[in-house]
PDB file of C-alpha atoms in Angstrom:
ATOM      1  CA  MET Q 235      82.837 104.173 109.129  1.00  0.00           C
ATOM      2  CA  ASN Q 236      79.735 102.999 107.564  1.00  0.00           C
ATOM      3  CA  ALA Q 237      80.191 101.214 104.296  1.00  0.00           C
ATOM      4  CA  THR Q 238      80.326 104.160 101.590  1.00  0.00           C
ATOM      5  CA  LYS Q 239      83.667 105.775 103.784  1.00  0.00           C
ATOM      6  CA  ILE Q 240      85.481 102.247 104.440  1.00  0.00           C
ATOM      7  CA  LEU Q 241      84.025 102.402 100.280  1.00  0.00           C
ATOM      8  CA  LEU Q 242      85.765 106.039  98.876  1.00  0.00           C
ATOM      9  CA  ALA Q 243      88.579 105.120 101.430  1.00  0.00           C
ATOM     10  CA  LEU Q 244      89.914 101.008  99.546  1.00  0.00           C
ATOM     11  CA  LEU Q 245      89.138 103.304  96.790  1.00  0.00           C
ATOM     12  CA  THR Q 246      91.776 105.763  97.814  1.00  0.00           C
ATOM     13  CA  ILE Q 247      94.161 102.429  98.138  1.00  0.00           C
ATOM     14  CA  LEU Q 248      93.220 100.740  94.712  1.00  0.00           C
ATOM     15  CA  ALA Q 249      94.005 104.288  93.082  1.00  0.00           C
ATOM     16  CA  LEU Q 250      96.976 104.591  95.133  1.00  0.00           C
ATOM     17  CA  SER Q 251      98.044 101.120  94.558  1.00  0.00           C
ATOM     18  CA  THR Q 252      97.824 101.420  90.602  1.00  0.00           C
ATOM     19  CA  GLY Q 253      99.265 104.429  90.720  1.00  0.00           C
ATOM     20  CA  GLN Q 254     102.686 103.345  91.798  1.00  0.00           C
ATOM     21  CA  ILE Q 255     102.219 100.654  89.604  1.00  0.00           C
ATOM     22  CA  LEU Q 256     102.209 103.069  86.591  1.00  0.00           C
ATOM     23  CA  PHE Q 257     104.960 105.220  88.337  1.00  0.00           C
ATOM     24  CA  LYS Q 258     107.502 101.417  88.197  1.00  0.00           C
ATOM     25  CA  ILE Q 259     106.406 101.399  84.637  1.00  0.00           C
ATOM     26  CA  SER Q 260     107.490 105.000  83.680  1.00  0.00           C
ATOM     27  CA  ALA Q 261     109.968 104.945  85.776  1.00  0.00           C
ATOM     28  CA  ALA Q 262     111.831 103.508  82.813  1.00  0.00           C
ATOM     29  CA  GLN Q 263     110.968 105.634  80.054  1.00  0.00           C
ATOM     30  CA  ILE Q 264     112.015 108.823  81.940  1.00  0.00           C
ATOM     31  CA  ASP Q 265     116.127 108.831  80.638  1.00  0.00           C
ATOM     32  CA  PHE Q 266     117.962 111.453  83.271  1.00  0.00           C
ATOM     33  CA  ARG Q 267     120.284 113.065  80.882  1.00  0.00           C
ATOM     34  CA  LEU Q 268     119.827 116.360  81.974  1.00  0.00           C
ATOM     35  CA  ASP Q 269     118.905 117.737  78.464  1.00  0.00           C
ATOM     36  CA  ARG Q 270     116.336 114.800  77.998  1.00  0.00           C
ATOM     37  CA  LEU Q 271     114.332 114.543  81.465  1.00  0.00           C
ATOM     38  CA  ILE Q 272     111.301 116.872  80.552  1.00  0.00           C
ATOM     39  CA  PRO Q 273     110.964 115.864  77.411  1.00  0.00           C
ATOM     40  CA  SER Q 274     110.420 111.990  79.034  1.00  0.00           C
ATOM     41  CA  LEU Q 275     108.770 113.142  82.107  1.00  0.00           C
ATOM     42  CA  LEU Q 276     105.763 113.888  79.755  1.00  0.00           C
ATOM     43  CA  ASN Q 277     105.132 110.057  79.127  1.00  0.00           C
ATOM     44  CA  GLN Q 278     101.544 108.823  78.571  1.00  0.00           C
ATOM     45  CA  THR Q 279     102.334 106.507  81.781  1.00  0.00           C
ATOM     46  CA  LEU Q 280     103.348 108.965  83.992  1.00  0.00           C
ATOM     47  CA  ILE Q 281     100.657 111.532  83.509  1.00  0.00           C
ATOM     48  CA  ILE Q 282      97.593 109.361  83.988  1.00  0.00           C
ATOM     49  CA  ALA Q 283      99.541 107.491  87.357  1.00  0.00           C
ATOM     50  CA  LEU Q 284      99.090 111.200  88.308  1.00  0.00           C
ATOM     51  CA  VAL Q 285      96.167 111.836  87.410  1.00  0.00           C
ATOM     52  CA  ILE Q 286      95.291 109.004  89.282  1.00  0.00           C
ATOM     53  CA  TYR Q 287      96.685 110.486  92.041  1.00  0.00           C
ATOM     54  CA  GLY Q 288      94.809 113.453  91.817  1.00  0.00           C
ATOM     55  CA  VAL Q 289      92.014 111.550  91.592  1.00  0.00           C
ATOM     56  CA  ALA Q 290      93.025 109.677  94.639  1.00  0.00           C
ATOM     57  CA  THR Q 291      93.621 112.861  95.981  1.00  0.00           C
ATOM     58  CA  PHE Q 292      90.214 113.838  96.733  1.00  0.00           C
ATOM     59  CA  LEU Q 293      89.310 110.338  97.338  1.00  0.00           C
ATOM     60  CA  TRP Q 294      90.774 110.608 100.569  1.00  0.00           C
ATOM     61  CA  LEU Q 295      89.820 114.137 101.604  1.00  0.00           C
ATOM     62  CA  ALA Q 296      85.970 113.117 101.425  1.00  0.00           C
ATOM     63  CA  VAL Q 297      87.480 110.424 103.533  1.00  0.00           C
ATOM     64  CA  LEU Q 298      88.517 112.519 105.695  1.00  0.00           C
ATOM     65  CA  LYS Q 299      85.689 115.405 105.467  1.00  0.00           C
ATOM     66  CA  THR Q 300      83.850 113.061 108.560  1.00  0.00           C
ATOM     67  CA  THR Q 301      86.617 110.093 109.545  1.00  0.00           C
ATOM     68  CA  PRO Q 302      89.200 110.342 112.285  1.00  0.00           C
ATOM     69  CA  LEU Q 303      92.361 110.531 110.626  1.00  0.00           C
ATOM     70  CA  SER Q 304      93.579 107.985 112.988  1.00  0.00           C
ATOM     71  CA  VAL Q 305      90.768 105.483 111.986  1.00  0.00           C
ATOM     72  CA  ALA Q 306      90.852 106.920 108.682  1.00  0.00           C
ATOM     73  CA  TYR Q 307      95.142 106.241 108.387  1.00  0.00           C
ATOM     74  CA  ALA Q 308      94.402 102.313 109.124  1.00  0.00           C
ATOM     75  CA  PHE Q 309      93.397 101.820 105.531  1.00  0.00           C
ATOM     76  CA  THR Q 310      96.260 102.821 103.893  1.00  0.00           C
ATOM     77  CA  SER Q 311      98.197  99.985 104.972  1.00  0.00           C
ATOM     78  CA  LEU Q 312      95.895  96.757 102.941  1.00  0.00           C
ATOM     79  CA  ALA Q 313      98.666  99.129 100.083  1.00  0.00           C
ATOM     80  CA  PHE Q 314     100.810  96.826 101.085  1.00  0.00           C
ATOM     81  CA  PHE Q 315      99.754  93.745 100.428  1.00  0.00           C
ATOM     82  CA  LEU Q 316      97.647  95.290  97.059  1.00  0.00           C
ATOM     83  CA  VAL Q 317     101.401  96.519  95.345  1.00  0.00           C
ATOM     84  CA  PRO Q 318     102.601  93.428  95.620  1.00  0.00           C
ATOM     85  CA  ILE Q 319      99.994  91.429  94.132  1.00  0.00           C
ATOM     86  CA  LEU Q 320     100.000  93.953  91.594  1.00  0.00           C
ATOM     87  CA  SER Q 321     103.225  94.326  90.740  1.00  0.00           C
ATOM     88  CA  SER Q 322     103.105  90.353  90.567  1.00  0.00           C
ATOM     89  CA  VAL Q 323     100.350  89.741  88.702  1.00  0.00           C
ATOM     90  CA  PHE Q 324     101.127  93.743  86.419  1.00  0.00           C
ATOM     91  CA  LEU Q 325     104.804  93.355  86.614  1.00  0.00           C
ATOM     92  CA  HIS Q 326     105.566  89.791  87.080  1.00  0.00           C
ATOM     93  CA  GLU Q 327     106.982  90.341  90.100  1.00  0.00           C
ATOM     94  CA  ALA Q 328     107.844  87.373  91.943  1.00  0.00           C
ATOM     95  CA  LEU Q 329     104.770  87.290  95.497  1.00  0.00           C
ATOM     96  CA  LYS Q 330     106.166  85.880  98.345  1.00  0.00           C
ATOM     97  CA  ALA Q 331     104.501  83.815 100.961  1.00  0.00           C
ATOM     98  CA  ARG Q 332     105.551  85.734 104.116  1.00  0.00           C
ATOM     99  CA  THR Q 333     103.747  88.827 101.333  1.00  0.00           C
ATOM    100  CA  PHE Q 334     100.793  86.777 102.862  1.00  0.00           C
ATOM    101  CA  VAL Q 335     101.979  86.078 106.252  1.00  0.00           C
ATOM    102  CA  GLY Q 336     102.411  89.756 106.337  1.00  0.00           C
ATOM    103  CA  ALA Q 337      98.699  90.724 105.074  1.00  0.00           C
ATOM    104  CA  ILE Q 338      97.475  88.529 107.120  1.00  0.00           C
ATOM    105  CA  PHE Q 339      98.559  90.582 110.271  1.00  0.00           C
ATOM    106  CA  ILE Q 340      97.587  94.033 107.929  1.00  0.00           C
ATOM    107  CA  VAL Q 341      94.370  93.181 108.017  1.00  0.00           C
ATOM    108  CA  CYS Q 342      94.069  91.578 111.903  1.00  0.00           C
ATOM    109  CA  GLY Q 343      95.510  95.414 112.782  1.00  0.00           C
ATOM    110  CA  VAL Q 344      93.348  97.322 110.028  1.00  0.00           C
ATOM    111  CA  TYR Q 345      90.255  94.849 111.413  1.00  0.00           C
ATOM    112  CA  ILE Q 346      91.180  95.514 115.409  1.00  0.00           C
ATOM    113  CA  SER Q 347      91.577  99.740 114.586  1.00  0.00           C
ATOM    114  CA  LEU Q 348      87.629 100.445 113.346  1.00  0.00           C
ATOM    115  CA  SER Q 349      86.353  97.960 115.700  1.00  0.00           C
ATOM    116  CA  ALA Q 350      88.181  99.578 119.003  1.00  0.00           C
TER     117      ALA Q 350
END
């Protein structure tokens, strides 16, 4: 993978991870009672999250156009590290040491996948 493809893949993962944080925030604003569901689904945070996911989809398609799926998909594992960091910063969720240990294994796995 060249630098442009790697950058597009990383931007995709960043967008998807950001979308997850916004989904979590919007979930608190959704009222699942039948008579209030539709209006609560129109909240701004959810709409922004969906737009970000749409943009991420197009970025991902650009990556997949010229990159084998088996290579590109390795990057998605980075979200398992990025989402906990973002949730710690923006949602004030606890970030545990084992997250960093797992991240080391994930990064090593991505490196091995890409260098093979």
